[in-house]
GROMACS .gro file of C-alpha atoms in nm:
model
  447
    1UNK     CA    1   0.619   1.268   2.148
    2UNK     CA    2   0.577   1.537   1.880
    3UNK     CA    3   0.743   1.587   1.535
    4UNK     CA    4   0.640   1.847   1.297
    5UNK     CA    5   0.893   1.809   1.022
    6UNK     CA    6   0.823   1.582   0.747
    7UNK     CA    7   1.110   1.522   0.500
    8UNK     CA    8   1.128   1.374   0.150
    9UNK     CA    9   1.490   1.319   0.040
   10UNK     CA   10   1.583   1.190  -0.316
   11UNK     CA   11   1.878   0.985  -0.193
   12UNK     CA   12   1.956   0.808  -0.513
   13UNK     CA   13   1.892   0.858  -0.882
   14UNK     CA   14   2.000   0.720  -1.225
   15UNK     CA   15   2.372   0.785  -1.272
   16UNK     CA   16   2.315   0.875  -1.652
   17UNK     CA   17   1.941   0.917  -1.616
   18UNK     CA   18   1.924   1.237  -1.837
   19UNK     CA   19   2.157   1.083  -2.093
   20UNK     CA   20   1.948   0.765  -2.110
   21UNK     CA   21   1.625   0.947  -2.144
   22UNK     CA   22   1.762   1.174  -2.426
   23UNK     CA   23   1.908   0.857  -2.604
   24UNK     CA   24   1.548   0.710  -2.568
   25UNK     CA   25   1.412   1.020  -2.715
   26UNK     CA   26   1.624   0.994  -3.029
   27UNK     CA   27   1.636   0.620  -3.090
   28UNK     CA   28   1.304   0.596  -3.294
   29UNK     CA   29   1.403   0.869  -3.534
   30UNK     CA   30   1.772   0.860  -3.558
   31UNK     CA   31   2.019   0.618  -3.727
   32UNK     CA   32   2.248   0.430  -3.510
   33UNK     CA   33   2.254   0.156  -3.237
   34UNK     CA   34   2.114   0.214  -2.894
   35UNK     CA   35   2.478   0.203  -2.741
   36UNK     CA   36   2.592   0.448  -3.004
   37UNK     CA   37   2.326   0.696  -2.935
   38UNK     CA   38   2.400   0.678  -2.571
   39UNK     CA   39   2.757   0.767  -2.632
   40UNK     CA   40   2.665   1.066  -2.845
   41UNK     CA   41   2.429   1.190  -2.555
   42UNK     CA   42   2.738   1.217  -2.318
   43UNK     CA   43   2.761   1.601  -2.240
   44UNK     CA   44   2.528   1.687  -2.519
   45UNK     CA   45   2.388   2.039  -2.431
   46UNK     CA   46   2.061   1.956  -2.615
   47UNK     CA   47   1.968   1.667  -2.406
   48UNK     CA   48   1.737   1.859  -2.176
   49UNK     CA   49   1.559   2.049  -2.468
   50UNK     CA   50   1.504   1.725  -2.652
   51UNK     CA   51   1.343   1.555  -2.348
   52UNK     CA   52   1.126   1.844  -2.282
   53UNK     CA   53   1.016   1.858  -2.634
   54UNK     CA   54   0.933   1.489  -2.659
   55UNK     CA   55   0.746   1.492  -2.329
   56UNK     CA   56   0.544   1.803  -2.438
   57UNK     CA   57   0.446   1.605  -2.743
   58UNK     CA   58   0.300   1.335  -2.551
   59UNK     CA   59   0.551   1.053  -2.561
   60UNK     CA   60   0.603   1.025  -2.189
   61UNK     CA   61   0.756   0.675  -2.178
   62UNK     CA   62   1.116   0.824  -2.248
   63UNK     CA   63   1.086   0.960  -1.879
   64UNK     CA   64   1.052   0.595  -1.747
   65UNK     CA   65   1.429   0.547  -1.804
   66UNK     CA   66   1.527   0.775  -1.492
   67UNK     CA   67   1.495   0.611  -1.151
   68UNK     CA   68   1.478   0.774  -0.821
   69UNK     CA   69   1.475   0.648  -0.470
   70UNK     CA   70   1.320   0.864  -0.209
   71UNK     CA   71   1.373   0.842   0.164
   72UNK     CA   72   1.048   0.963   0.345
   73UNK     CA   73   1.128   1.066   0.701
   74UNK     CA   74   0.888   1.121   0.983
   75UNK     CA   75   0.592   1.178   0.757
   76UNK     CA   76   0.249   1.073   0.879
   77UNK     CA   77   0.104   0.733   0.827
   78UNK     CA   78  -0.158   0.913   0.624
   79UNK     CA   79   0.120   1.016   0.390
   80UNK     CA   80   0.243   0.656   0.387
   81UNK     CA   81  -0.094   0.542   0.278
   82UNK     CA   82  -0.134   0.805   0.004
   83UNK     CA   83   0.214   0.684  -0.142
   84UNK     CA   84   0.175   0.304  -0.126
   85UNK     CA   85  -0.140   0.322  -0.320
   86UNK     CA   86   0.072   0.420  -0.622
   87UNK     CA   87   0.093   0.100  -0.812
   88UNK     CA   88   0.402   0.177  -1.021
   89UNK     CA   89   0.641   0.223  -0.728
   90UNK     CA   90   0.834   0.006  -0.478
   91UNK     CA   91   0.829   0.044  -0.106
   92UNK     CA   92   0.997  -0.069   0.207
   93UNK     CA   93   0.831   0.038   0.526
   94UNK     CA   94   0.920   0.030   0.884
   95UNK     CA   95   0.698  -0.267   1.028
   96UNK     CA   96   0.457  -0.174   1.294
   97UNK     CA   97   0.428  -0.558   1.354
   98UNK     CA   98   0.794  -0.577   1.492
   99UNK     CA   99   0.895  -0.216   1.587
  100UNK     CA  100   0.783  -0.047   1.917
  101UNK     CA  101   0.652   0.304   1.799
  102UNK     CA  102   0.599   0.437   2.145
  103UNK     CA  103   0.879   0.703   2.105
  104UNK     CA  104   0.883   0.767   1.734
  105UNK     CA  105   0.630   1.077   1.762
  106UNK     CA  106   0.343   1.196   1.549
  107UNK     CA  107   0.294   1.468   1.299
  108UNK     CA  108   0.153   1.807   1.401
  109UNK     CA  109   0.022   2.040   1.143
  110UNK     CA  110   0.212   2.387   1.149
  111UNK     CA  111  -0.101   2.591   1.167
  112UNK     CA  112  -0.230   2.459   1.482
  113UNK     CA  113  -0.216   2.664   1.807
  114UNK     CA  114  -0.390   2.742   2.118
  115UNK     CA  115  -0.689   2.540   2.213
  116UNK     CA  116  -0.689   2.349   1.891
  117UNK     CA  117  -0.324   2.242   1.925
  118UNK     CA  118  -0.406   2.137   2.275
  119UNK     CA  119  -0.701   1.929   2.179
  120UNK     CA  120  -0.503   1.776   1.888
  121UNK     CA  121  -0.213   1.683   2.136
  122UNK     CA  122  -0.440   1.538   2.397
  123UNK     CA  123  -0.604   1.309   2.142
  124UNK     CA  124  -0.275   1.169   2.009
  125UNK     CA  125  -0.106   1.156   2.340
  126UNK     CA  126  -0.393   0.959   2.482
  127UNK     CA  127  -0.383   0.695   2.194
  128UNK     CA  128   0.016   0.674   2.236
  129UNK     CA  129  -0.033   0.629   2.621
  130UNK     CA  130  -0.275   0.353   2.571
  131UNK     CA  131  -0.068   0.182   2.314
  132UNK     CA  132   0.235   0.186   2.548
  133UNK     CA  133   0.021   0.058   2.846
  134UNK     CA  134  -0.125  -0.249   2.655
  135UNK     CA  135   0.209  -0.341   2.529
  136UNK     CA  136   0.311  -0.343   2.886
  137UNK     CA  137   0.019  -0.582   2.967
  138UNK     CA  138   0.147  -0.837   2.712
  139UNK     CA  139  -0.034  -0.739   2.386
  140UNK     CA  140   0.166  -0.801   2.080
  141UNK     CA  141   0.281  -0.521   1.879
  142UNK     CA  142   0.087  -0.621   1.581
  143UNK     CA  143  -0.234  -0.589   1.790
  144UNK     CA  144  -0.150  -0.297   1.998
  145UNK     CA  145  -0.074  -0.092   1.682
  146UNK     CA  146  -0.447  -0.085   1.615
  147UNK     CA  147  -0.437   0.218   1.861
  148UNK     CA  148  -0.206   0.414   1.666
  149UNK     CA  149  -0.341   0.713   1.507
  150UNK     CA  150  -0.279   0.834   1.129
  151UNK     CA  151  -0.053   1.112   1.256
  152UNK     CA  152   0.204   0.852   1.353
  153UNK     CA  153   0.548   0.921   1.224
  154UNK     CA  154   0.657   0.665   0.943
  155UNK     CA  155   0.973   0.626   0.772
  156UNK     CA  156   1.013   0.450   0.447
  157UNK     CA  157   1.171   0.419   0.105
  158UNK     CA  158   1.008   0.460  -0.239
  159UNK     CA  159   1.169   0.367  -0.563
  160UNK     CA  160   0.994   0.498  -0.893
  161UNK     CA  161   1.084   0.634  -1.222
  162UNK     CA  162   1.048   0.996  -1.349
  163UNK     CA  163   0.710   0.949  -1.500
  164UNK     CA  164   0.554   0.793  -1.202
  165UNK     CA  165   0.714   1.046  -0.980
  166UNK     CA  166   0.574   1.320  -1.196
  167UNK     CA  167   0.225   1.153  -1.164
  168UNK     CA  168   0.273   1.126  -0.778
  169UNK     CA  169   0.359   1.497  -0.757
  170UNK     CA  170   0.067   1.595  -0.973
  171UNK     CA  171  -0.163   1.392  -0.734
  172UNK     CA  172  -0.022   1.565  -0.434
  173UNK     CA  173  -0.015   1.920  -0.581
  174UNK     CA  174  -0.338   1.946  -0.765
  175UNK     CA  175  -0.553   1.634  -0.734
  176UNK     CA  176  -0.645   1.438  -0.420
  177UNK     CA  177  -0.365   1.575  -0.214
  178UNK     CA  178  -0.401   1.939  -0.317
  179UNK     CA  179  -0.582   2.037   0.023
  180UNK     CA  180  -0.330   1.841   0.245
  181UNK     CA  181  -0.077   2.078   0.377
  182UNK     CA  182   0.164   1.800   0.458
  183UNK     CA  183   0.162   1.681   0.104
  184UNK     CA  184   0.200   2.017  -0.027
  185UNK     CA  185   0.510   2.059   0.174
  186UNK     CA  186   0.659   1.725   0.060
  187UNK     CA  187   0.582   1.802  -0.311
  188UNK     CA  188   0.757   2.139  -0.259
  189UNK     CA  189   1.065   1.956  -0.117
  190UNK     CA  190   1.079   1.705  -0.405
  191UNK     CA  191   1.030   1.980  -0.671
  192UNK     CA  192   1.325   2.178  -0.533
  193UNK     CA  193   1.546   1.868  -0.559
  194UNK     CA  194   1.425   1.782  -0.905
  195UNK     CA  195   1.480   2.152  -1.005
  196UNK     CA  196   1.843   2.099  -0.957
  197UNK     CA  197   1.896   1.765  -1.126
  198UNK     CA  198   1.594   1.668  -1.346
  199UNK     CA  199   1.410   2.016  -1.439
  200UNK     CA  200   1.247   1.866  -1.744
  201UNK     CA  201   1.047   1.638  -1.511
  202UNK     CA  202   0.874   1.920  -1.354
  203UNK     CA  203   0.617   2.034  -1.615
  204UNK     CA  204   0.469   1.672  -1.617
  205UNK     CA  205   0.390   1.739  -1.252
  206UNK     CA  206   0.165   2.050  -1.326
  207UNK     CA  207  -0.212   1.995  -1.352
  208UNK     CA  208  -0.502   2.221  -1.229
  209UNK     CA  209  -0.777   1.989  -1.336
  210UNK     CA  210  -0.793   1.763  -1.040
  211UNK     CA  211  -1.014   1.746  -0.708
  212UNK     CA  212  -0.918   1.710  -0.365
  213UNK     CA  213  -1.020   1.419  -0.142
  214UNK     CA  214  -1.339   1.569  -0.009
  215UNK     CA  215  -1.582   1.369   0.184
  216UNK     CA  216  -1.621   1.439   0.558
  217UNK     CA  217  -1.595   1.164   0.821
  218UNK     CA  218  -1.908   0.952   0.858
  219UNK     CA  219  -2.093   0.999   1.161
  220UNK     CA  220  -2.133   0.719   1.418
  221UNK     CA  221  -2.377   0.635   1.697
  222UNK     CA  222  -2.078   0.548   1.940
  223UNK     CA  223  -1.775   0.325   1.936
  224UNK     CA  224  -1.842  -0.032   1.802
  225UNK     CA  225  -1.595  -0.306   1.852
  226UNK     CA  226  -1.570  -0.574   1.604
  227UNK     CA  227  -1.427  -0.913   1.693
  228UNK     CA  228  -1.175  -1.094   1.498
  229UNK     CA  229  -1.412  -1.353   1.386
  230UNK     CA  230  -1.654  -1.089   1.243
  231UNK     CA  231  -1.383  -0.890   1.061
  232UNK     CA  232  -1.258  -0.924   0.696
  233UNK     CA  233  -1.560  -1.083   0.517
  234UNK     CA  234  -1.470  -1.180   0.166
  235UNK     CA  235  -1.712  -1.206  -0.131
  236UNK     CA  236  -1.600  -1.334  -0.491
  237UNK     CA  237  -1.786  -1.077  -0.715
  238UNK     CA  238  -1.657  -1.176  -1.054
  239UNK     CA  239  -1.474  -1.489  -1.198
  240UNK     CA  240  -1.409  -1.599  -1.567
  241UNK     CA  241  -1.704  -1.825  -1.670
  242UNK     CA  242  -1.480  -2.076  -1.842
  243UNK     CA  243  -1.146  -2.048  -1.693
  244UNK     CA  244  -0.993  -2.380  -1.825
  245UNK     CA  245  -1.091  -2.291  -2.188
  246UNK     CA  246  -0.917  -1.938  -2.138
  247UNK     CA  247  -0.610  -2.130  -2.002
  248UNK     CA  248  -0.594  -2.368  -2.294
  249UNK     CA  249  -0.631  -2.073  -2.541
  250UNK     CA  250  -0.346  -1.894  -2.361
  251UNK     CA  251  -0.141  -2.210  -2.393
  252UNK     CA  252  -0.214  -2.242  -2.780
  253UNK     CA  253  -0.105  -1.892  -2.827
  254UNK     CA  254   0.220  -1.944  -2.645
  255UNK     CA  255   0.276  -2.276  -2.835
  256UNK     CA  256   0.145  -2.222  -3.177
  257UNK     CA  257   0.308  -2.527  -3.320
  258UNK     CA  258   0.147  -2.755  -3.061
  259UNK     CA  259   0.474  -2.903  -2.928
  260UNK     CA  260   0.309  -2.976  -2.586
  261UNK     CA  261  -0.051  -3.065  -2.499
  262UNK     CA  262  -0.189  -2.830  -2.239
  263UNK     CA  263  -0.240  -2.955  -1.878
  264UNK     CA  264  -0.251  -2.787  -1.528
  265UNK     CA  265   0.070  -3.006  -1.424
  266UNK     CA  266   0.244  -2.832  -1.711
  267UNK     CA  267   0.136  -2.495  -1.617
  268UNK     CA  268   0.232  -2.557  -1.263
  269UNK     CA  269   0.579  -2.645  -1.371
  270UNK     CA  270   0.630  -2.362  -1.591
  271UNK     CA  271   0.881  -2.084  -1.477
  272UNK     CA  272   0.672  -1.833  -1.670
  273UNK     CA  273   0.317  -1.916  -1.639
  274UNK     CA  274   0.172  -1.618  -1.831
  275UNK     CA  275  -0.147  -1.814  -1.905
  276UNK     CA  276  -0.260  -1.748  -1.556
  277UNK     CA  277  -0.255  -1.384  -1.616
  278UNK     CA  278  -0.570  -1.415  -1.843
  279UNK     CA  279  -0.783  -1.531  -1.545
  280UNK     CA  280  -0.918  -1.217  -1.341
  281UNK     CA  281  -1.099  -1.246  -1.013
  282UNK     CA  282  -1.286  -0.953  -0.841
  283UNK     CA  283  -1.325  -0.950  -0.464
  284UNK     CA  284  -1.512  -0.724  -0.192
  285UNK     CA  285  -1.352  -0.733   0.142
  286UNK     CA  286  -1.553  -0.587   0.409
  287UNK     CA  287  -1.459  -0.473   0.749
  288UNK     CA  288  -1.081  -0.476   0.688
  289UNK     CA  289  -0.873  -0.250   0.933
  290UNK     CA  290  -0.646   0.032   0.795
  291UNK     CA  291  -0.352  -0.178   0.895
  292UNK     CA  292  -0.484  -0.465   0.707
  293UNK     CA  293  -0.513  -0.262   0.411
  294UNK     CA  294  -0.165  -0.171   0.417
  295UNK     CA  295  -0.072  -0.562   0.381
  296UNK     CA  296  -0.301  -0.576   0.074
  297UNK     CA  297  -0.203  -0.276  -0.119
  298UNK     CA  298   0.173  -0.382  -0.126
  299UNK     CA  299   0.074  -0.634  -0.383
  300UNK     CA  300   0.143  -0.410  -0.681
  301UNK     CA  301  -0.019  -0.627  -0.950
  302UNK     CA  302  -0.387  -0.547  -0.885
  303UNK     CA  303  -0.653  -0.291  -0.942
  304UNK     CA  304  -0.773  -0.200  -0.578
  305UNK     CA  305  -1.033   0.065  -0.482
  306UNK     CA  306  -0.962   0.198  -0.121
  307UNK     CA  307  -1.211   0.477  -0.012
  308UNK     CA  308  -1.079   0.797   0.100
  309UNK     CA  309  -0.958   0.776   0.469
  310UNK     CA  310  -1.093   1.113   0.539
  311UNK     CA  311  -1.443   0.993   0.483
  312UNK     CA  312  -1.422   0.668   0.697
  313UNK     CA  313  -1.636   0.629   1.024
  314UNK     CA  314  -1.426   0.696   1.312
  315UNK     CA  315  -1.635   0.502   1.571
  316UNK     CA  316  -1.588   0.143   1.428
  317UNK     CA  317  -1.286  -0.060   1.565
  318UNK     CA  318  -1.137  -0.395   1.558
  319UNK     CA  319  -1.117  -0.578   1.893
  320UNK     CA  320  -0.831  -0.842   1.833
  321UNK     CA  321  -0.850  -1.159   2.049
  322UNK     CA  322  -0.520  -1.075   2.224
  323UNK     CA  323  -0.693  -0.785   2.365
  324UNK     CA  324  -1.028  -0.920   2.429
  325UNK     CA  325  -0.877  -1.201   2.627
  326UNK     CA  326  -0.680  -0.972   2.832
  327UNK     CA  327  -0.895  -0.788   3.084
  328UNK     CA  328  -0.662  -0.514   3.188
  329UNK     CA  329  -0.569  -0.455   2.831
  330UNK     CA  330  -0.921  -0.466   2.697
  331UNK     CA  331  -1.042  -0.210   2.946
  332UNK     CA  332  -0.760   0.032   2.842
  333UNK     CA  333  -0.809  -0.025   2.474
  334UNK     CA  334  -1.200   0.016   2.486
  335UNK     CA  335  -1.151   0.327   2.704
  336UNK     CA  336  -0.892   0.482   2.496
  337UNK     CA  337  -1.101   0.426   2.165
  338UNK     CA  338  -1.425   0.539   2.322
  339UNK     CA  339  -1.251   0.852   2.442
  340UNK     CA  340  -1.091   0.900   2.101
  341UNK     CA  341  -1.417   0.863   1.931
  342UNK     CA  342  -1.583   1.129   2.154
  343UNK     CA  343  -1.294   1.362   2.094
  344UNK     CA  344  -1.302   1.313   1.709
  345UNK     CA  345  -1.674   1.393   1.731
  346UNK     CA  346  -1.586   1.724   1.909
  347UNK     CA  347  -1.310   1.815   1.689
  348UNK     CA  348  -1.521   1.772   1.385
  349UNK     CA  349  -1.704   2.079   1.473
  350UNK     CA  350  -1.390   2.281   1.519
  351UNK     CA  351  -1.294   2.480   1.191
  352UNK     CA  352  -0.926   2.468   1.271
  353UNK     CA  353  -0.934   2.084   1.339
  354UNK     CA  354  -1.205   1.941   1.123
  355UNK     CA  355  -0.968   1.973   0.792
  356UNK     CA  356  -0.718   1.760   0.974
  357UNK     CA  357  -0.965   1.463   1.033
  358UNK     CA  358  -0.745   1.213   0.843
  359UNK     CA  359  -0.491   1.225   1.132
  360UNK     CA  360  -0.765   1.126   1.375
  361UNK     CA  361  -0.815   0.776   1.207
  362UNK     CA  362  -0.653   0.492   1.396
  363UNK     CA  363  -0.515   0.184   1.247
  364UNK     CA  364  -0.779  -0.034   1.382
  365UNK     CA  365  -1.067   0.174   1.201
  366UNK     CA  366  -1.236  -0.046   0.956
  367UNK     CA  367  -1.371   0.006   0.586
  368UNK     CA  368  -1.455  -0.213   0.275
  369UNK     CA  369  -1.220  -0.219  -0.018
  370UNK     CA  370  -1.268  -0.390  -0.373
  371UNK     CA  371  -0.986  -0.551  -0.572
  372UNK     CA  372  -0.923  -0.720  -0.891
  373UNK     CA  373  -0.632  -0.953  -0.958
  374UNK     CA  374  -0.508  -1.221  -1.209
  375UNK     CA  375  -0.451  -1.574  -1.096
  376UNK     CA  376  -0.065  -1.528  -1.134
  377UNK     CA  377  -0.068  -1.248  -0.878
  378UNK     CA  378  -0.318  -1.454  -0.674
  379UNK     CA  379  -0.056  -1.732  -0.672
  380UNK     CA  380   0.187  -1.505  -0.508
  381UNK     CA  381  -0.050  -1.331  -0.267
  382UNK     CA  382  -0.181  -1.645  -0.139
  383UNK     CA  383   0.161  -1.809  -0.104
  384UNK     CA  384   0.261  -1.511   0.114
  385UNK     CA  385  -0.033  -1.443   0.305
  386UNK     CA  386  -0.184  -1.779   0.389
  387UNK     CA  387   0.140  -1.856   0.548
  388UNK     CA  388   0.127  -1.902   0.949
  389UNK     CA  389   0.384  -1.616   0.963
  390UNK     CA  390   0.162  -1.367   0.786
  391UNK     CA  391  -0.027  -1.106   1.013
  392UNK     CA  392  -0.354  -1.275   1.129
  393UNK     CA  393  -0.596  -1.039   0.982
  394UNK     CA  394  -0.457  -1.059   0.611
  395UNK     CA  395  -0.409  -1.437   0.657
  396UNK     CA  396  -0.772  -1.500   0.736
  397UNK     CA  397  -0.869  -1.278   0.445
  398UNK     CA  398  -0.631  -1.470   0.219
  399UNK     CA  399  -0.760  -1.806   0.333
  400UNK     CA  400  -1.120  -1.706   0.277
  401UNK     CA  401  -1.016  -1.577  -0.075
  402UNK     CA  402  -0.862  -1.940  -0.146
  403UNK     CA  403  -1.173  -2.096  -0.018
  404UNK     CA  404  -1.383  -1.913  -0.240
  405UNK     CA  405  -1.134  -1.965  -0.545
  406UNK     CA  406  -1.130  -2.328  -0.483
  407UNK     CA  407  -1.501  -2.365  -0.513
  408UNK     CA  408  -1.520  -2.157  -0.834
  409UNK     CA  409  -1.214  -2.347  -0.992
  410UNK     CA  410  -1.081  -2.640  -0.786
  411UNK     CA  411  -0.863  -2.788  -1.047
  412UNK     CA  412  -0.640  -2.483  -1.044
  413UNK     CA  413  -0.684  -2.327  -0.692
  414UNK     CA  414  -0.658  -2.666  -0.511
  415UNK     CA  415  -0.288  -2.625  -0.607
  416UNK     CA  416  -0.264  -2.286  -0.430
  417UNK     CA  417  -0.152  -2.220  -0.084
  418UNK     CA  418   0.139  -2.122   0.142
  419UNK     CA  419   0.488  -2.202   0.029
  420UNK     CA  420   0.537  -2.522   0.219
  421UNK     CA  421   0.224  -2.651   0.048
  422UNK     CA  422   0.314  -2.551  -0.296
  423UNK     CA  423   0.675  -2.652  -0.279
  424UNK     CA  424   0.708  -2.897   0.008
  425UNK     CA  425   0.973  -2.667   0.186
  426UNK     CA  426   0.947  -2.361   0.425
  427UNK     CA  427   1.148  -2.064   0.300
  428UNK     CA  428   1.111  -1.870   0.635
  429UNK     CA  429   1.443  -2.040   0.782
  430UNK     CA  430   1.480  -1.987   1.164
  431UNK     CA  431   1.150  -1.775   1.141
  432UNK     CA  432   0.958  -2.089   1.035
  433UNK     CA  433   0.633  -2.175   1.233
  434UNK     CA  434   0.754  -2.516   1.274
  435UNK     CA  435   0.426  -2.661   1.170
  436UNK     CA  436   0.465  -2.733   0.810
  437UNK     CA  437   0.317  -3.078   0.833
  438UNK     CA  438  -0.004  -2.963   0.990
  439UNK     CA  439  -0.008  -2.679   0.734
  440UNK     CA  440   0.019  -2.900   0.431
  441UNK     CA  441  -0.250  -3.124   0.582
  442UNK     CA  442  -0.493  -2.845   0.623
  443UNK     CA  443  -0.431  -2.696   0.268
  444UNK     CA  444  -0.446  -3.044   0.109
  445UNK     CA  445  -0.803  -3.095   0.229
  446UNK     CA  446  -1.116  -2.886   0.289
  447UNK     CA  447  -1.028  -2.539   0.410
   0.00000   0.00000   0.00000
């Protein structure tokens, strides 16, 4: 069940990344077309020195023309969460809704041995055993996964440009990841690969002014199990006071000759509804699970605040309906998490184990997050997440967000909802819920 080797492999990179970056460095100060400058960069021995000089002067955008894809193999879910909070990167993750993770193992810190290692393994093995057992009792994978610890081995792809990769490495090396040995090891692996192919990117990753992710776990009185109906509370904290006026002003800016009169129908029919980006909405989402947060943060165009996992309360857990209504599974689920809470409390006092408290978090632990999105990104989020195919937790959060938005600006948000409601057709094909008529009726009325 164990796996101690996390790997980060750069599996793909721009075929002419260095030449393109060097061409970008020259274009603003050199005569010639973009294509001609690129031809001149072919085999030019001065490319690297030029890129380094331009980066050192603060013009970092030239590094954005080199793109990398990283395969992260058998890293902990904690590392996965660290990466996917990066807004300027793209991710594809092995789904814990559909894949059975029983045999995929968990990360073990290299420094653990003796009694500390035995306690760590006992904690993780107990949760994995309970996960397997409630799967056998008929609990869906998407709900059984709430038992999985944040040491769980994850595999995913990450694609990002050189500037963002340098920023991620800086966060790993000397900022919020600086006291996380697993992140330090992964940073070392990536730096070794960059040193061979793109050495000019490495100075950008160096910094010594950051702080590690510090807060200790919050103490709890004992395990608390939160029902589905009580999870995922949503509050609308901020909204534009005159949204229609903002939309009209945006329309006038985009159509200064006044060729078309503004209307919401015109905006809805637009293939490029940039006016929606002028409307920003802020939400506080309380009691969302760590699994639920992974669904939320995948939406790149938002400003989201996720508290450090190291500081969460280890004794507050979701109790999904599929477990609550299944007596054998519920007993196993609550027993496993009660024991996990006790063990986590004991390990918090162990100097060898307390520094790895982030691995003791489980996917069903809960926290509050805050996020700000514009209306164009909300249209996408709500279209995907209010769909019956969406995971139940993020779906209920999305429906609550839409309910609040419709109260605030019904003329616009009355048009928002799942794909079948927006377009009249379901895009899911054979995976469709088969209830588009009922869905359309629901979103066409009061939510």
